[in-house]
């Protein structure tokens, strides 16, 4: 008994081997955001100073979105209704960390958001210590 033979199928139209490059000003998939666009989003930072923000700094919105806010700033304010880290904001907005830092600096200056240091687990008291204090207080 011989195994069945397969027939090779050929496509009717061969696809292009080298697709044409994207037109000027158009980014393809996976190419990211163009540098010119990022400069337009961030604008010119007053004084050139940025807030000291880390990837794990928590950002919380203090106010509603003002009508004069840029689309990226209003998206940041909507995301920050609950505390969210700068790294998460950068990922959700698909913007580089440096651009998010500039946008957050503007929002911090306008007092629309607050920056909070993350809670370090080592700073929390040990559970056994708390239980010992609780048992000591109960014996009083």
mmCIF file of C-alpha atoms in Angstrom:
data_model
loop_
_atom_site.group_PDB
_atom_site.id
_atom_site.type_symbol
_atom_site.label_atom_id
_atom_site.label_comp_id
_atom_site.label_asym_id
_atom_site.label_seq_id
_atom_site.Cartn_x
_atom_site.Cartn_y
_atom_site.Cartn_z
ATOM 1 C CA UNK A 1 0.000 0.000 0.000
ATOM 2 C CA UNK A 2 1.497 3.334 -1.034
ATOM 3 C CA UNK A 3 0.803 6.600 0.790
ATOM 4 C CA UNK A 4 -1.349 9.139 -1.018
ATOM 5 C CA UNK A 5 0.563 11.640 -3.157
ATOM 6 C CA UNK A 6 0.124 15.344 -2.499
ATOM 7 C CA UNK A 7 -0.166 17.808 -5.313
ATOM 8 C CA UNK A 8 1.546 21.147 -4.959
ATOM 9 C CA UNK A 9 -0.733 24.148 -5.361
ATOM 10 C CA UNK A 10 0.656 27.312 -6.865
ATOM 11 C CA UNK A 11 -0.867 30.732 -6.147
ATOM 12 C CA UNK A 12 -2.529 32.390 -9.106
ATOM 13 C CA UNK A 13 -0.860 35.730 -8.421
ATOM 14 C CA UNK A 14 2.522 35.960 -6.776
ATOM 15 C CA UNK A 15 2.657 38.550 -3.987
ATOM 16 C CA UNK A 16 5.182 41.380 -4.199
ATOM 17 C CA UNK A 17 8.481 40.383 -2.698
ATOM 18 C CA UNK A 18 9.452 43.880 -1.574
ATOM 19 C CA UNK A 19 6.490 46.030 -0.580
ATOM 20 C CA UNK A 20 6.858 49.744 -1.345
ATOM 21 C CA UNK A 21 8.100 51.920 1.546
ATOM 22 C CA UNK A 22 5.429 53.903 3.420
ATOM 23 C CA UNK A 23 4.694 57.362 2.111
ATOM 24 C CA UNK A 24 6.255 60.369 3.802
ATOM 25 C CA UNK A 25 4.520 61.135 7.104
ATOM 26 C CA UNK A 26 2.885 57.716 7.372
ATOM 27 C CA UNK A 27 4.194 55.180 9.853
ATOM 28 C CA UNK A 28 3.794 51.483 9.247
ATOM 29 C CA UNK A 29 2.864 48.883 11.836
ATOM 30 C CA UNK A 30 5.445 48.463 14.569
ATOM 31 C CA UNK A 31 7.404 51.558 13.598
ATOM 32 C CA UNK A 32 6.213 53.580 16.562
ATOM 33 C CA UNK A 33 5.413 57.266 16.763
ATOM 34 C CA UNK A 34 7.385 59.677 14.630
ATOM 35 C CA UNK A 35 9.787 62.047 16.457
ATOM 36 C CA UNK A 36 8.144 65.132 14.925
ATOM 37 C CA UNK A 37 4.794 64.058 16.339
ATOM 38 C CA UNK A 38 6.311 63.572 19.796
ATOM 39 C CA UNK A 39 7.727 67.102 19.754
ATOM 40 C CA UNK A 40 4.331 68.475 18.801
ATOM 41 C CA UNK A 41 2.706 66.526 21.656
ATOM 42 C CA UNK A 42 5.169 67.730 24.283
ATOM 43 C CA UNK A 43 5.672 71.243 22.971
ATOM 44 C CA UNK A 44 8.207 73.463 24.647
ATOM 45 C CA UNK A 45 8.720 72.835 28.365
ATOM 46 C CA UNK A 46 8.790 76.064 30.349
ATOM 47 C CA UNK A 47 12.172 76.432 31.981
ATOM 48 C CA UNK A 48 13.233 73.080 30.537
ATOM 49 C CA UNK A 49 12.790 71.372 33.919
ATOM 50 C CA UNK A 50 11.006 68.056 34.296
ATOM 51 C CA UNK A 51 9.445 66.634 37.407
ATOM 52 C CA UNK A 52 11.475 63.932 39.158
ATOM 53 C CA UNK A 53 9.319 60.981 38.179
ATOM 54 C CA UNK A 54 10.291 57.343 38.359
ATOM 55 C CA UNK A 55 8.693 54.454 36.492
ATOM 56 C CA UNK A 56 6.886 53.366 39.656
ATOM 57 C CA UNK A 57 5.748 56.836 40.786
ATOM 58 C CA UNK A 58 1.989 56.785 41.272
ATOM 59 C CA UNK A 59 -0.046 59.524 39.598
ATOM 60 C CA UNK A 60 -3.542 60.499 40.794
ATOM 61 C CA UNK A 61 -5.825 63.052 39.127
ATOM 62 C CA UNK A 62 -7.035 65.893 41.355
ATOM 63 C CA UNK A 63 -9.394 67.583 38.925
ATOM 64 C CA UNK A 64 -11.617 66.905 35.956
ATOM 65 C CA UNK A 65 -10.368 67.358 32.423
ATOM 66 C CA UNK A 66 -10.280 71.069 31.509
ATOM 67 C CA UNK A 67 -11.711 71.967 28.092
ATOM 68 C CA UNK A 68 -8.366 73.455 26.983
ATOM 69 C CA UNK A 69 -6.388 70.249 27.583
ATOM 70 C CA UNK A 70 -4.608 68.459 24.761
ATOM 71 C CA UNK A 71 -5.972 65.023 23.821
ATOM 72 C CA UNK A 72 -2.985 63.277 25.425
ATOM 73 C CA UNK A 73 -3.387 65.277 28.637
ATOM 74 C CA UNK A 74 -7.103 64.523 28.831
ATOM 75 C CA UNK A 75 -6.344 60.825 28.289
ATOM 76 C CA UNK A 76 -3.804 60.990 31.140
ATOM 77 C CA UNK A 77 -6.333 62.632 33.443
ATOM 78 C CA UNK A 78 -8.991 60.035 32.619
ATOM 79 C CA UNK A 79 -6.562 57.181 33.274
ATOM 80 C CA UNK A 80 -5.392 58.687 36.560
ATOM 81 C CA UNK A 81 -8.760 58.676 38.302
ATOM 82 C CA UNK A 82 -7.351 55.725 40.227
ATOM 83 C CA UNK A 83 -3.638 55.706 41.174
ATOM 84 C CA UNK A 84 -1.539 54.494 38.255
ATOM 85 C CA UNK A 85 2.217 54.270 37.760
ATOM 86 C CA UNK A 86 4.053 56.266 35.102
ATOM 87 C CA UNK A 87 5.104 53.018 33.409
ATOM 88 C CA UNK A 88 1.462 51.921 33.117
ATOM 89 C CA UNK A 89 0.453 55.305 31.718
ATOM 90 C CA UNK A 90 3.235 55.106 29.159
ATOM 91 C CA UNK A 91 2.104 51.642 28.105
ATOM 92 C CA UNK A 92 -1.605 52.493 27.893
ATOM 93 C CA UNK A 93 -0.975 55.645 25.847
ATOM 94 C CA UNK A 94 1.690 53.955 23.691
ATOM 95 C CA UNK A 95 4.032 56.903 24.272
ATOM 96 C CA UNK A 96 7.675 56.862 25.410
ATOM 97 C CA UNK A 97 8.433 57.442 29.084
ATOM 98 C CA UNK A 98 10.126 60.781 28.337
ATOM 99 C CA UNK A 99 7.035 62.151 26.573
ATOM 100 C CA UNK A 100 4.741 61.030 29.401
ATOM 101 C CA UNK A 101 7.112 62.680 31.875
ATOM 102 C CA UNK A 102 6.867 66.002 30.010
ATOM 103 C CA UNK A 103 3.072 65.784 29.855
ATOM 104 C CA UNK A 104 2.868 64.928 33.560
ATOM 105 C CA UNK A 105 5.202 67.821 34.415
ATOM 106 C CA UNK A 106 2.737 70.201 32.763
ATOM 107 C CA UNK A 107 -0.170 68.633 34.659
ATOM 108 C CA UNK A 108 1.752 68.760 37.958
ATOM 109 C CA UNK A 109 2.552 72.442 37.382
ATOM 110 C CA UNK A 110 -1.137 73.150 36.732
ATOM 111 C CA UNK A 111 -1.976 71.139 39.900
ATOM 112 C CA UNK A 112 -4.299 68.812 38.008
ATOM 113 C CA UNK A 113 -2.501 65.658 39.225
ATOM 114 C CA UNK A 114 -0.505 64.551 42.256
ATOM 115 C CA UNK A 115 2.622 62.413 42.222
ATOM 116 C CA UNK A 116 2.961 59.924 45.071
ATOM 117 C CA UNK A 117 5.909 57.778 45.964
ATOM 118 C CA UNK A 118 5.089 54.083 45.772
ATOM 119 C CA UNK A 119 4.574 52.173 49.005
ATOM 120 C CA UNK A 120 7.654 50.098 49.644
ATOM 121 C CA UNK A 121 6.829 46.729 51.170
ATOM 122 C CA UNK A 122 9.841 46.898 53.507
ATOM 123 C CA UNK A 123 8.359 50.011 55.150
ATOM 124 C CA UNK A 124 5.199 48.174 56.169
ATOM 125 C CA UNK A 125 5.307 46.726 59.692
ATOM 126 C CA UNK A 126 5.707 42.984 60.102
ATOM 127 C CA UNK A 127 2.458 41.094 60.693
ATOM 128 C CA UNK A 128 3.890 39.173 63.661
ATOM 129 C CA UNK A 129 4.864 42.467 65.314
ATOM 130 C CA UNK A 130 1.335 43.808 64.885
ATOM 131 C CA UNK A 131 -0.154 40.609 66.327
ATOM 132 C CA UNK A 132 2.187 40.784 69.339
ATOM 133 C CA UNK A 133 1.145 44.410 69.994
ATOM 134 C CA UNK A 134 -2.539 43.478 69.627
ATOM 135 C CA UNK A 135 -2.218 40.564 72.088
ATOM 136 C CA UNK A 136 -0.341 42.827 74.510
ATOM 137 C CA UNK A 137 -3.099 45.419 74.352
ATOM 138 C CA UNK A 138 -5.778 42.756 74.889
ATOM 139 C CA UNK A 139 -4.033 41.576 78.075
ATOM 140 C CA UNK A 140 -4.216 45.076 79.574
#
